[in-house]
PDB file of C-alpha atoms and ligand atoms in Angstrom:
ATOM      1  CA  MET A   1     -20.558 -12.588 -63.662  1.00 39.00           C
ATOM      2  CA  LYS A   2     -17.376 -10.555 -63.641  1.00 39.00           C
ATOM      3  CA  LYS A   3     -18.130  -9.070 -60.294  1.00 43.00           C
ATOM      4  CA  ARG A   4     -19.360 -12.487 -58.833  1.00 45.00           C
ATOM      5  CA  LYS A   5     -15.994 -14.117 -60.082  1.00 45.00           C
ATOM      6  CA  THR A   6     -13.966 -11.611 -58.125  1.00 46.00           C
ATOM      7  CA  SER A   7     -16.071 -11.880 -54.917  1.00 51.00           C
ATOM      8  CA  PHE A   8     -15.532 -15.591 -55.191  1.00 49.00           C
ATOM      9  CA  GLY A   9     -11.853 -15.289 -55.581  1.00 50.00           C
ATOM     10  CA  LEU A  10     -11.848 -12.894 -52.557  1.00 49.00           C
ATOM     11  CA  TRP A  11     -13.533 -15.547 -50.618  1.00 52.00           C
ATOM     12  CA  ILE A  12     -11.148 -18.274 -51.601  1.00 49.00           C
ATOM     13  CA  PHE A  13      -8.309 -15.669 -50.604  1.00 51.00           C
ATOM     14  CA  ALA A  14      -9.764 -15.021 -47.180  1.00 51.00           C
ATOM     15  CA  LEU A  15     -10.557 -18.754 -46.410  1.00 48.00           C
ATOM     16  CA  THR A  16      -6.960 -19.694 -47.440  1.00 51.00           C
ATOM     17  CA  MET A  17      -5.659 -17.122 -45.203  1.00 50.00           C
ATOM     18  CA  ILE A  18      -7.885 -18.061 -42.285  1.00 49.00           C
ATOM     19  CA  VAL A  19      -6.825 -21.945 -42.779  1.00 47.00           C
ATOM     20  CA  SER A  20      -3.191 -20.968 -42.823  1.00 50.00           C
ATOM     21  CA  LEU A  21      -3.256 -18.837 -39.651  1.00 46.00           C
ATOM     22  CA  MET A  22      -5.107 -21.536 -38.208  1.00 48.00           C
ATOM     23  CA  GLY A  23      -2.397 -23.976 -38.945  1.00 45.00           C
ATOM     24  CA  CYS A  24       0.237 -21.886 -37.793  1.00 43.00           C
ATOM     25  CA  ALA A  25      -1.509 -21.224 -34.551  1.00 43.00           C
ATOM     26  CA  SER A  26      -1.978 -25.130 -33.998  1.00 42.00           C
ATOM     27  CA  SER A  27       1.744 -25.618 -34.630  1.00 41.00           C
ATOM     28  CA  ALA A  28       2.779 -23.231 -32.559  1.00 40.00           C
ATOM     29  CA  THR A  29       0.552 -25.134 -29.778  1.00 39.00           C
ATOM     30  CA  GLN A  30       2.486 -28.475 -30.588  1.00 39.00           C
ATOM     31  CA  MET A  31       5.804 -26.797 -30.390  1.00 38.00           C
ATOM     32  CA  SER A  32       5.164 -25.377 -26.843  1.00 37.00           C
ATOM     33  CA  GLU A  33       4.112 -28.897 -25.544  1.00 43.00           C
ATOM     34  CA  LYS A  34       6.746 -31.116 -27.403  1.00 41.00           C
ATOM     35  CA  ASN A  35       9.554 -28.849 -27.604  1.00 53.00           C
ATOM     36  CA  PRO A  36      12.601 -30.969 -26.132  1.00 49.00           C
ATOM     37  CA  ASP A  37      14.892 -27.739 -25.588  1.00 56.00           C
ATOM     38  CA  GLU A  38      12.321 -27.227 -22.612  1.00 86.00           C
ATOM     39  CA  ALA A  39      13.227 -30.548 -20.798  1.00 96.00           C
ATOM     40  CA  ILE A  40      14.862 -29.772 -17.559  1.00 97.00           C
ATOM     41  CA  GLN A  41      18.607 -30.366 -18.048  1.00 97.00           C
ATOM     42  CA  ILE A  42      20.063 -32.539 -15.297  1.00 98.00           C
ATOM     43  CA  VAL A  43      23.900 -33.422 -15.336  1.00 98.00           C
ATOM     44  CA  THR A  44      25.073 -35.980 -13.020  1.00 98.00           C
ATOM     45  CA  THR A  45      28.404 -37.778 -11.999  1.00 98.00           C
ATOM     46  CA  ILE A  46      27.621 -41.454 -11.440  1.00 98.00           C
ATOM     47  CA  ALA A  47      25.083 -42.900 -13.311  1.00 98.00           C
ATOM     48  CA  GLN A  48      23.715 -44.672 -10.267  1.00 98.00           C
ATOM     49  CA  ILE A  49      21.994 -41.295  -9.809  1.00 98.00           C
ATOM     50  CA  GLY A  50      21.599 -40.408 -13.525  1.00 98.00           C
ATOM     51  CA  GLU A  51      19.619 -43.211 -14.472  1.00 98.00           C
ATOM     52  CA  PRO A  52      16.954 -43.214 -11.702  1.00 98.00           C
ATOM     53  CA  MET A  53      16.563 -39.896 -11.977  1.00 98.00           C
ATOM     54  CA  GLU A  54      15.645 -40.275 -15.779  1.00 98.00           C
ATOM     55  CA  VAL A  55      12.992 -42.636 -14.927  1.00 98.00           C
ATOM     56  CA  ILE A  56      11.588 -40.277 -11.978  1.00 98.00           C
ATOM     57  CA  GLY A  57      11.877 -37.088 -14.383  1.00 98.00           C
ATOM     58  CA  GLY A  58      10.338 -39.030 -17.300  1.00 98.00           C
ATOM     59  CA  ASP A  59      10.082 -36.757 -20.373  1.00 97.00           C
ATOM     60  CA  ARG A  60      10.128 -33.721 -18.439  1.00 97.00           C
ATOM     61  CA  VAL A  61      13.998 -34.033 -17.815  1.00 98.00           C
ATOM     62  CA  LYS A  62      17.095 -34.973 -20.025  1.00 97.00           C
ATOM     63  CA  VAL A  63      19.555 -36.222 -17.902  1.00 98.00           C
ATOM     64  CA  THR A  64      23.527 -36.853 -18.901  1.00 98.00           C
ATOM     65  CA  SER A  65      25.814 -38.672 -16.703  1.00 98.00           C
ATOM     66  CA  LEU A  66      29.482 -37.834 -16.805  1.00 98.00           C
ATOM     67  CA  MET A  67      30.998 -40.891 -15.720  1.00 97.00           C
ATOM     68  CA  GLY A  68      30.166 -44.069 -17.936  1.00 96.00           C
ATOM     69  CA  PRO A  69      30.759 -47.680 -17.917  1.00 97.00           C
ATOM     70  CA  GLY A  70      34.309 -48.735 -15.993  1.00 95.00           C
ATOM     71  CA  VAL A  71      34.993 -45.292 -15.000  1.00 97.00           C
ATOM     72  CA  ASP A  72      36.065 -44.883 -11.212  1.00 97.00           C
ATOM     73  CA  PRO A  73      34.672 -41.775  -9.778  1.00 97.00           C
ATOM     74  CA  HIS A  74      37.453 -41.639  -7.000  1.00 96.00           C
ATOM     75  CA  LEU A  75      40.108 -41.125  -9.327  1.00 96.00           C
ATOM     76  CA  TYR A  76      37.866 -39.171 -12.135  1.00 97.00           C
ATOM     77  CA  LYS A  77      39.071 -35.677 -13.584  1.00 97.00           C
ATOM     78  CA  ALA A  78      36.583 -33.524 -15.170  1.00 97.00           C
ATOM     79  CA  THR A  79      37.476 -32.571 -18.791  1.00 97.00           C
ATOM     80  CA  GLN A  80      36.742 -29.276 -20.037  1.00 97.00           C
ATOM     81  CA  GLY A  81      33.571 -30.844 -21.950  1.00 97.00           C
ATOM     82  CA  ASP A  82      32.274 -31.920 -18.632  1.00 97.00           C
ATOM     83  CA  ILE A  83      32.987 -28.241 -17.108  1.00 97.00           C
ATOM     84  CA  THR A  84      30.715 -27.012 -20.403  1.00 97.00           C
ATOM     85  CA  LYS A  85      27.992 -29.681 -19.533  1.00 98.00           C
ATOM     86  CA  LEU A  86      27.902 -28.507 -15.753  1.00 98.00           C
ATOM     87  CA  GLN A  87      27.978 -24.951 -16.631  1.00 96.00           C
ATOM     88  CA  ASN A  88      24.718 -25.527 -18.977  1.00 97.00           C
ATOM     89  CA  ALA A  89      22.888 -27.712 -16.701  1.00 97.00           C
ATOM     90  CA  ASP A  90      19.780 -26.623 -14.910  1.00 97.00           C
ATOM     91  CA  ILE A  91      20.300 -28.715 -12.108  1.00 98.00           C
ATOM     92  CA  ILE A  92      23.672 -30.798 -10.939  1.00 98.00           C
ATOM     93  CA  LEU A  93      23.412 -33.788  -8.928  1.00 98.00           C
ATOM     94  CA  TYR A  94      26.544 -35.600  -7.698  1.00 98.00           C
ATOM     95  CA  SER A  95      27.075 -38.127  -4.820  1.00 98.00           C
ATOM     96  CA  GLY A  96      29.408 -36.299  -2.644  1.00 97.00           C
ATOM     97  CA  LEU A  97      31.102 -37.685   0.869  1.00 97.00           C
ATOM     98  CA  HIS A  98      34.344 -37.150  -1.207  1.00 96.00           C
ATOM     99  CA  LEU A  99      33.419 -39.984  -3.689  1.00 97.00           C
ATOM    100  CA  GLU A 100      34.213 -37.704  -6.651  1.00 97.00           C
ATOM    101  CA  GLY A 101      37.576 -36.707  -4.735  1.00 95.00           C
ATOM    102  CA  ASN A 102      39.289 -34.926  -7.445  1.00 96.00           C
ATOM    103  CA  MET A 103      36.023 -32.657  -8.339  1.00 97.00           C
ATOM    104  CA  GLY A 104      35.589 -31.020  -5.044  1.00 95.00           C
ATOM    105  CA  ASP A 105      37.205 -27.340  -6.267  1.00 96.00           C
ATOM    106  CA  ILE A 106      34.521 -27.432  -9.173  1.00 97.00           C
ATOM    107  CA  PHE A 107      31.614 -28.417  -6.919  1.00 96.00           C
ATOM    108  CA  SER A 108      32.305 -25.439  -4.624  1.00 96.00           C
ATOM    109  CA  LYS A 109      32.553 -23.002  -7.568  1.00 96.00           C
ATOM    110  CA  LEU A 110      29.418 -24.249  -9.175  1.00 96.00           C
ATOM    111  CA  LYS A 111      27.497 -23.881  -5.779  1.00 95.00           C
ATOM    112  CA  GLU A 112      27.894 -19.920  -6.333  1.00 95.00           C
ATOM    113  CA  THR A 113      25.869 -19.657  -9.411  1.00 95.00           C
ATOM    114  CA  LYS A 114      24.029 -22.998  -9.937  1.00 96.00           C
ATOM    115  CA  HIS A 115      21.258 -25.363  -8.655  1.00 96.00           C
ATOM    116  CA  ILE A 116      23.458 -28.219  -7.395  1.00 98.00           C
ATOM    117  CA  PHE A 117      22.651 -31.008  -4.736  1.00 98.00           C
ATOM    118  CA  ALA A 118      24.997 -34.116  -3.318  1.00 98.00           C
ATOM    119  CA  LEU A 119      22.607 -37.120  -2.503  1.00 98.00           C
ATOM    120  CA  GLY A 120      24.954 -38.645  -0.083  1.00 98.00           C
ATOM    121  CA  GLU A 121      25.394 -35.351   2.178  1.00 97.00           C
ATOM    122  CA  SER A 122      21.539 -35.300   2.422  1.00 98.00           C
ATOM    123  CA  ILE A 123      21.478 -38.371   4.358  1.00 98.00           C
ATOM    124  CA  ASP A 124      21.822 -38.148   8.193  1.00 98.00           C
ATOM    125  CA  GLU A 125      25.535 -38.722   9.324  1.00 96.00           C
ATOM    126  CA  GLY A 126      24.524 -41.465  11.821  1.00 97.00           C
ATOM    127  CA  ARG A 127      23.188 -43.633   9.169  1.00 98.00           C
ATOM    128  CA  LEU A 128      26.337 -43.838   7.375  1.00 98.00           C
ATOM    129  CA  LEU A 129      29.400 -46.041   7.864  1.00 97.00           C
ATOM    130  CA  LYS A 130      32.675 -45.042   8.708  1.00 95.00           C
ATOM    131  CA  GLY A 131      36.167 -46.648   7.672  1.00 86.00           C
ATOM    132  CA  ASP A 132      39.228 -47.240   9.922  1.00 79.00           C
ATOM    133  CA  GLU A 133      40.486 -43.687   9.933  1.00 83.00           C
ATOM    134  CA  GLY A 134      37.153 -42.332  10.479  1.00 88.00           C
ATOM    135  CA  ALA A 135      36.418 -41.563   6.627  1.00 92.00           C
ATOM    136  CA  ILE A 136      32.687 -41.874   5.793  1.00 96.00           C
ATOM    137  CA  ASP A 137      32.156 -44.712   3.300  1.00 97.00           C
ATOM    138  CA  PRO A 138      30.534 -42.958   0.238  1.00 97.00           C
ATOM    139  CA  HIS A 139      29.280 -46.007  -1.547  1.00 98.00           C
ATOM    140  CA  ILE A 140      25.548 -45.500  -0.285  1.00 98.00           C
ATOM    141  CA  TRP A 141      23.923 -46.605  -3.188  1.00 98.00           C
ATOM    142  CA  PHE A 142      24.409 -50.395  -2.024  1.00 98.00           C
ATOM    143  CA  ASP A 143      21.883 -49.543   1.047  1.00 98.00           C
ATOM    144  CA  LEU A 144      19.015 -49.656  -0.943  1.00 98.00           C
ATOM    145  CA  ASP A 145      16.899 -47.922   1.955  1.00 98.00           C
ATOM    146  CA  LEU A 146      19.656 -45.109   2.171  1.00 98.00           C
ATOM    147  CA  TRP A 147      19.573 -44.517  -2.019  1.00 98.00           C
ATOM    148  CA  LYS A 148      15.832 -44.637  -1.839  1.00 98.00           C
ATOM    149  CA  ASP A 149      15.818 -41.734   0.773  1.00 98.00           C
ATOM    150  CA  ALA A 150      18.841 -39.677  -1.135  1.00 98.00           C
ATOM    151  CA  LEU A 151      16.741 -40.209  -4.428  1.00 98.00           C
ATOM    152  CA  ASP A 152      13.773 -39.060  -2.588  1.00 98.00           C
ATOM    153  CA  ASN A 153      15.601 -35.970  -1.552  1.00 98.00           C
ATOM    154  CA  ALA A 154      16.857 -35.569  -5.070  1.00 98.00           C
ATOM    155  CA  THR A 155      13.168 -35.661  -6.599  1.00 98.00           C
ATOM    156  CA  GLU A 156      12.160 -32.851  -3.996  1.00 98.00           C
ATOM    157  CA  GLU A 157      14.978 -30.728  -5.658  1.00 97.00           C
ATOM    158  CA  LEU A 158      13.496 -31.484  -9.084  1.00 97.00           C
ATOM    159  CA  LYS A 159      10.107 -30.529  -7.523  1.00 98.00           C
ATOM    160  CA  ASP A 160      11.238 -27.161  -6.167  1.00 97.00           C
ATOM    161  CA  PHE A 161      12.828 -26.443  -9.628  1.00 96.00           C
ATOM    162  CA  SER A 162       9.520 -27.301 -11.585  1.00 96.00           C
ATOM    163  CA  PRO A 163       6.386 -27.018  -9.346  1.00 96.00           C
ATOM    164  CA  ASP A 164       4.209 -27.576 -12.227  1.00 96.00           C
ATOM    165  CA  ASP A 165       5.620 -31.096 -12.900  1.00 97.00           C
ATOM    166  CA  ALA A 166       5.713 -31.865  -9.004  1.00 98.00           C
ATOM    167  CA  ASP A 167       2.598 -34.308  -9.174  1.00 98.00           C
ATOM    168  CA  TYR A 168       4.124 -36.096 -12.250  1.00 98.00           C
ATOM    169  CA  PHE A 169       7.500 -36.753 -10.529  1.00 98.00           C
ATOM    170  CA  GLU A 170       5.918 -37.994  -7.472  1.00 98.00           C
ATOM    171  CA  GLN A 171       4.124 -40.652  -9.355  1.00 98.00           C
ATOM    172  CA  ASN A 172       6.861 -41.775 -11.258  1.00 98.00           C
ATOM    173  CA  LYS A 173       9.126 -42.030  -7.982  1.00 98.00           C
ATOM    174  CA  GLN A 174       6.203 -43.976  -6.248  1.00 98.00           C
ATOM    175  CA  GLU A 175       6.137 -46.507  -8.903  1.00 98.00           C
ATOM    176  CA  TYR A 176      10.208 -46.757  -8.945  1.00 98.00           C
ATOM    177  CA  PHE A 177      10.395 -47.079  -4.864  1.00 98.00           C
ATOM    178  CA  LYS A 178       7.855 -50.049  -5.341  1.00 98.00           C
ATOM    179  CA  LYS A 179      10.523 -51.661  -7.628  1.00 98.00           C
ATOM    180  CA  ILE A 180      13.264 -50.713  -5.141  1.00 98.00           C
ATOM    181  CA  GLU A 181      11.292 -52.536  -2.485  1.00 98.00           C
ATOM    182  CA  GLU A 182      10.672 -55.596  -4.693  1.00 98.00           C
ATOM    183  CA  LEU A 183      14.726 -55.902  -5.356  1.00 98.00           C
ATOM    184  CA  LYS A 184      15.266 -55.495  -1.357  1.00 98.00           C
ATOM    185  CA  ALA A 185      12.579 -58.332  -0.579  1.00 98.00           C
ATOM    186  CA  GLU A 186      14.103 -60.702  -3.572  1.00 98.00           C
ATOM    187  CA  THR A 187      17.754 -59.862  -2.323  1.00 98.00           C
ATOM    188  CA  ILE A 188      17.091 -60.732   1.161  1.00 97.00           C
ATOM    189  CA  GLU A 189      15.539 -64.047   0.358  1.00 97.00           C
ATOM    190  CA  LYS A 190      18.505 -64.703  -1.878  1.00 96.00           C
ATOM    191  CA  MET A 191      21.403 -63.748   0.590  1.00 96.00           C
ATOM    192  CA  SER A 192      19.622 -65.971   3.185  1.00 95.00           C
ATOM    193  CA  GLY A 193      20.286 -68.916   1.182  1.00 95.00           C
ATOM    194  CA  VAL A 194      23.915 -68.532   1.448  1.00 94.00           C
ATOM    195  CA  PRO A 195      25.454 -70.545   4.187  1.00 92.00           C
ATOM    196  CA  GLU A 196      26.456 -68.307   7.153  1.00 90.00           C
ATOM    197  CA  GLU A 197      30.071 -69.475   7.087  1.00 86.00           C
ATOM    198  CA  GLN A 198      30.530 -68.460   3.457  1.00 88.00           C
ATOM    199  CA  ARG A 199      28.876 -64.947   3.728  1.00 93.00           C
ATOM    200  CA  VAL A 200      32.242 -63.495   3.162  1.00 95.00           C
ATOM    201  CA  LEU A 201      32.694 -61.062   0.202  1.00 97.00           C
ATOM    202  CA  VAL A 202      36.195 -60.352  -1.072  1.00 96.00           C
ATOM    203  CA  THR A 203      36.408 -57.594  -3.827  1.00 96.00           C
ATOM    204  CA  ALA A 204      39.131 -55.187  -4.980  1.00 93.00           C
ATOM    205  CA  HIS A 205      38.213 -52.149  -3.128  1.00 91.00           C
ATOM    206  CA  ASP A 206      35.741 -51.419   0.031  1.00 93.00           C
ATOM    207  CA  ALA A 207      32.687 -50.728  -2.142  1.00 96.00           C
ATOM    208  CA  PHE A 208      30.405 -53.142  -0.335  1.00 97.00           C
ATOM    209  CA  GLY A 209      30.300 -51.992   3.362  1.00 97.00           C
ATOM    210  CA  TYR A 210      26.369 -50.990   3.009  1.00 98.00           C
ATOM    211  CA  PHE A 211      25.622 -54.129   1.169  1.00 98.00           C
ATOM    212  CA  GLY A 212      27.256 -56.326   3.795  1.00 97.00           C
ATOM    213  CA  ARG A 213      25.474 -54.343   6.723  1.00 98.00           C
ATOM    214  CA  MET A 214      22.169 -54.792   4.739  1.00 97.00           C
ATOM    215  CA  PHE A 215      22.333 -58.283   4.243  1.00 97.00           C
ATOM    216  CA  ASP A 216      24.497 -59.734   7.010  1.00 96.00           C
ATOM    217  CA  ILE A 217      27.838 -60.340   5.065  1.00 96.00           C
ATOM    218  CA  GLU A 218      31.457 -59.678   6.028  1.00 96.00           C
ATOM    219  CA  VAL A 219      32.860 -57.665   3.332  1.00 96.00           C
ATOM    220  CA  VAL A 220      36.929 -57.533   3.016  1.00 94.00           C
ATOM    221  CA  GLY A 221      38.174 -54.837   0.137  1.00 92.00           C
ATOM    222  CA  LEU A 222      41.740 -55.185  -0.597  1.00 92.00           C
ATOM    223  CA  GLN A 223      42.004 -51.307  -1.083  1.00 89.00           C
ATOM    224  CA  GLY A 224      40.293 -49.221   1.251  1.00 87.00           C
ATOM    225  CA  LEU A 225      37.016 -46.983   0.671  1.00 89.00           C
ATOM    226  CA  SER A 226      39.065 -45.061  -2.217  1.00 89.00           C
ATOM    227  CA  THR A 227      40.887 -46.640  -5.009  1.00 89.00           C
ATOM    228  CA  GLU A 228      43.338 -43.893  -4.263  1.00 86.00           C
ATOM    229  CA  ASP A 229      44.649 -46.437  -1.332  1.00 83.00           C
ATOM    230  CA  GLU A 230      47.536 -48.766  -2.008  1.00 82.00           C
ATOM    231  CA  VAL A 231      47.128 -52.221  -1.844  1.00 88.00           C
ATOM    232  CA  GLY A 232      50.225 -53.684   0.065  1.00 85.00           C
ATOM    233  CA  LEU A 233      51.398 -57.297   0.423  1.00 85.00           C
ATOM    234  CA  SER A 234      50.114 -58.025   3.757  1.00 88.00           C
ATOM    235  CA  ASP A 235      46.735 -56.879   2.532  1.00 90.00           C
ATOM    236  CA  ILE A 236      47.249 -59.805  -0.048  1.00 93.00           C
ATOM    237  CA  GLN A 237      48.441 -62.237   2.515  1.00 94.00           C
ATOM    238  CA  ASP A 238      45.863 -61.395   5.345  1.00 94.00           C
ATOM    239  CA  THR A 239      43.103 -61.835   2.856  1.00 94.00           C
ATOM    240  CA  VAL A 240      44.395 -65.498   1.863  1.00 95.00           C
ATOM    241  CA  ASP A 241      44.385 -66.556   5.506  1.00 95.00           C
ATOM    242  CA  LEU A 242      41.003 -65.316   5.991  1.00 93.00           C
ATOM    243  CA  LEU A 243      39.766 -67.246   2.785  1.00 93.00           C
ATOM    244  CA  ILE A 244      41.573 -70.241   3.957  1.00 94.00           C
ATOM    245  CA  GLU A 245      40.132 -69.804   7.419  1.00 93.00           C
ATOM    246  CA  LYS A 246      36.523 -69.752   6.312  1.00 91.00           C
ATOM    247  CA  GLN A 247      37.143 -71.830   3.181  1.00 91.00           C
ATOM    248  CA  VAL A 248      35.424 -69.167   0.950  1.00 93.00           C
ATOM    249  CA  PRO A 249      35.176 -70.276  -2.577  1.00 94.00           C
ATOM    250  CA  ALA A 250      34.895 -67.188  -4.457  1.00 96.00           C
ATOM    251  CA  VAL A 251      36.515 -63.596  -4.814  1.00 96.00           C
ATOM    252  CA  PHE A 252      35.098 -60.898  -7.217  1.00 97.00           C
ATOM    253  CA  VAL A 253      36.478 -58.235  -9.502  1.00 96.00           C
ATOM    254  CA  GLU A 254      34.625 -55.096 -10.051  1.00 95.00           C
ATOM    255  CA  SER A 255      34.342 -53.459 -13.662  1.00 95.00           C
ATOM    256  CA  SER A 256      35.751 -50.199 -12.638  1.00 92.00           C
ATOM    257  CA  ILE A 257      38.693 -51.528 -10.991  1.00 92.00           C
ATOM    258  CA  ASN A 258      42.195 -52.963 -12.008  1.00 91.00           C
ATOM    259  CA  GLN A 259      41.894 -56.945 -11.529  1.00 92.00           C
ATOM    260  CA  ASN A 260      45.609 -57.792 -10.584  1.00 93.00           C
ATOM    261  CA  SER A 261      45.138 -57.592  -6.760  1.00 93.00           C
ATOM    262  CA  ILE A 262      42.358 -60.025  -6.731  1.00 95.00           C
ATOM    263  CA  LYS A 263      44.222 -62.261  -9.281  1.00 95.00           C
ATOM    264  CA  ALA A 264      46.941 -62.083  -6.770  1.00 95.00           C
ATOM    265  CA  VAL A 265      44.711 -63.353  -4.077  1.00 96.00           C
ATOM    266  CA  ILE A 266      43.608 -66.486  -5.873  1.00 96.00           C
ATOM    267  CA  GLU A 267      47.218 -67.206  -6.673  1.00 96.00           C
ATOM    268  CA  GLY A 268      48.190 -67.007  -2.872  1.00 95.00           C
ATOM    269  CA  ALA A 269      45.240 -68.956  -1.987  1.00 95.00           C
ATOM    270  CA  SER A 270      46.358 -71.743  -4.654  1.00 95.00           C
ATOM    271  CA  GLU A 271      49.606 -72.117  -3.295  1.00 95.00           C
ATOM    272  CA  LYS A 272      48.400 -72.893   0.276  1.00 95.00           C
ATOM    273  CA  GLY A 273      46.315 -75.427  -1.544  1.00 95.00           C
ATOM    274  CA  LEU A 274      42.596 -73.513  -1.357  1.00 94.00           C
ATOM    275  CA  ASP A 275      40.966 -73.491  -4.910  1.00 94.00           C
ATOM    276  CA  VAL A 276      39.264 -70.120  -4.933  1.00 95.00           C
ATOM    277  CA  THR A 277      37.561 -69.105  -8.179  1.00 95.00           C
ATOM    278  CA  LEU A 278      36.871 -65.782  -9.752  1.00 95.00           C
ATOM    279  CA  GLY A 279      33.073 -65.442  -8.871  1.00 95.00           C
ATOM    280  CA  GLY A 280      32.622 -62.869 -11.489  1.00 95.00           C
ATOM    281  CA  GLU A 281      32.623 -59.027 -12.351  1.00 96.00           C
ATOM    282  CA  LEU A 282      30.468 -56.847  -9.916  1.00 97.00           C
ATOM    283  CA  TYR A 283      29.155 -53.556 -10.685  1.00 97.00           C
ATOM    284  CA  SER A 284      30.548 -51.209  -7.732  1.00 97.00           C
ATOM    285  CA  ASP A 285      31.227 -47.878  -8.709  1.00 97.00           C
ATOM    286  CA  ALA A 286      30.128 -47.657 -12.388  1.00 97.00           C
ATOM    287  CA  MET A 287      27.141 -49.303 -13.987  1.00 97.00           C
ATOM    288  CA  GLY A 288      26.984 -51.321 -17.173  1.00 97.00           C
ATOM    289  CA  GLN A 289      26.655 -49.979 -20.475  1.00 96.00           C
ATOM    290  CA  ALA A 290      23.582 -47.710 -21.030  1.00 93.00           C
ATOM    291  CA  GLY A 291      20.664 -49.655 -22.759  1.00 93.00           C
ATOM    292  CA  THR A 292      21.253 -52.970 -21.221  1.00 96.00           C
ATOM    293  CA  GLU A 293      20.180 -54.227 -18.020  1.00 96.00           C
ATOM    294  CA  GLU A 294      23.270 -53.788 -16.244  1.00 97.00           C
ATOM    295  CA  GLY A 295      23.157 -50.110 -17.245  1.00 98.00           C
ATOM    296  CA  THR A 296      20.180 -49.463 -14.895  1.00 98.00           C
ATOM    297  CA  TYR A 297      20.549 -49.137 -11.100  1.00 98.00           C
ATOM    298  CA  LEU A 298      18.079 -51.800 -10.244  1.00 98.00           C
ATOM    299  CA  GLY A 299      19.559 -54.026 -13.195  1.00 98.00           C
ATOM    300  CA  MET A 300      23.008 -53.862 -11.985  1.00 98.00           C
ATOM    301  CA  TYR A 301      22.213 -54.683  -8.436  1.00 98.00           C
ATOM    302  CA  HIS A 302      20.317 -57.663  -9.396  1.00 98.00           C
ATOM    303  CA  HIS A 303      23.517 -58.817 -11.189  1.00 98.00           C
ATOM    304  CA  ASN A 304      25.452 -58.164  -8.485  1.00 98.00           C
ATOM    305  CA  VAL A 305      23.347 -60.394  -6.365  1.00 98.00           C
ATOM    306  CA  THR A 306      23.005 -63.281  -8.769  1.00 97.00           C
ATOM    307  CA  THR A 307      26.867 -63.350  -9.060  1.00 97.00           C
ATOM    308  CA  ILE A 308      27.673 -62.990  -5.394  1.00 97.00           C
ATOM    309  CA  TYR A 309      25.306 -65.742  -4.737  1.00 97.00           C
ATOM    310  CA  ASN A 310      26.315 -68.042  -7.433  1.00 96.00           C
ATOM    311  CA  GLY A 311      29.956 -67.567  -6.642  1.00 96.00           C
ATOM    312  CA  LEU A 312      29.401 -68.271  -2.726  1.00 95.00           C
ATOM    313  CA  THR A 313      27.319 -71.155  -2.973  1.00 93.00           C
ATOM    314  CA  ARG A 314      29.648 -72.866  -5.540  1.00 82.00           C
ATOM    315  CA  SER A 315      30.777 -75.681  -3.322  1.00 52.00           C
ATOM    316  CA  GLY A 316      27.253 -76.241  -2.331  1.00 38.00           C
ATOM    317  CA  GLN A 317      26.258 -76.557  -5.845  1.00 39.00           C
ATOM    318  CA  LYS A 318      29.119 -79.065  -6.602  1.00 37.00           C
TER     319      LYS A 318
HETATM  320 ZN1   ZN B 401      34.698 -46.897  -4.479  1.00 78.40          ZN
END
């Protein structure tokens, strides 16, 4: 009896060992499948890049956008914390074309060691708009076709970095691009409802050139292509004259820009007898709060289209 008892005990011991070893093995397998540390670390400047890449990259990526709501990329200076994030990134994606005007030196340094890609600079120059002094307009996310191509190029970078995930990224991208096409069709329909003579979009700085080109709207920015440019009294006076000439019912502020110059235009028009209202706030160089509709590229674009439509058709609604 004693002997049997011992061998039974040994059996239990052996079984326990096997079960616990199996347990270890299975938890190790789970770790390798779902280890969040293995996600590709993407760091972007503007969220107009970061949020779509989060959709396309899905659970294989972790995206950090340095510039949050209300932040002006033209004037943005990287903090020490940003530089650490950039140095720890697997892939860095930025817009380029001098949008992030103060970060040029940082980008050229990072180019020596990091996987870094400028979406704006991946587009053929012939498709880009130029300002009065020949500077390229960097606000290309307002041309839905251009931004789609830029995101497509960024996705190729992602595929090169992680070929095993290429099919997954491609599938997510195709689904996302369908939504961009839907937004484009919807915007064409909406904007064609604005009477031709009222298709004038006045904003604080010249961010909507591509939007205007795409949907046949004249755009006027009080500041130039960069918010580093000054607003002069003559800019305000010329804009007031244009509003009066075309009887434009509304002008717009931008979430990342001081509202004073636009308010001066409204006052100036009012002194000359034209009732111009503030048509609302547009997202130009920064998106809305993450987790809200306006915190997504498609959502902020849709918000702008609705706000512009409502503002410019105001007199028609009376
Ligand atoms: Zn801008």
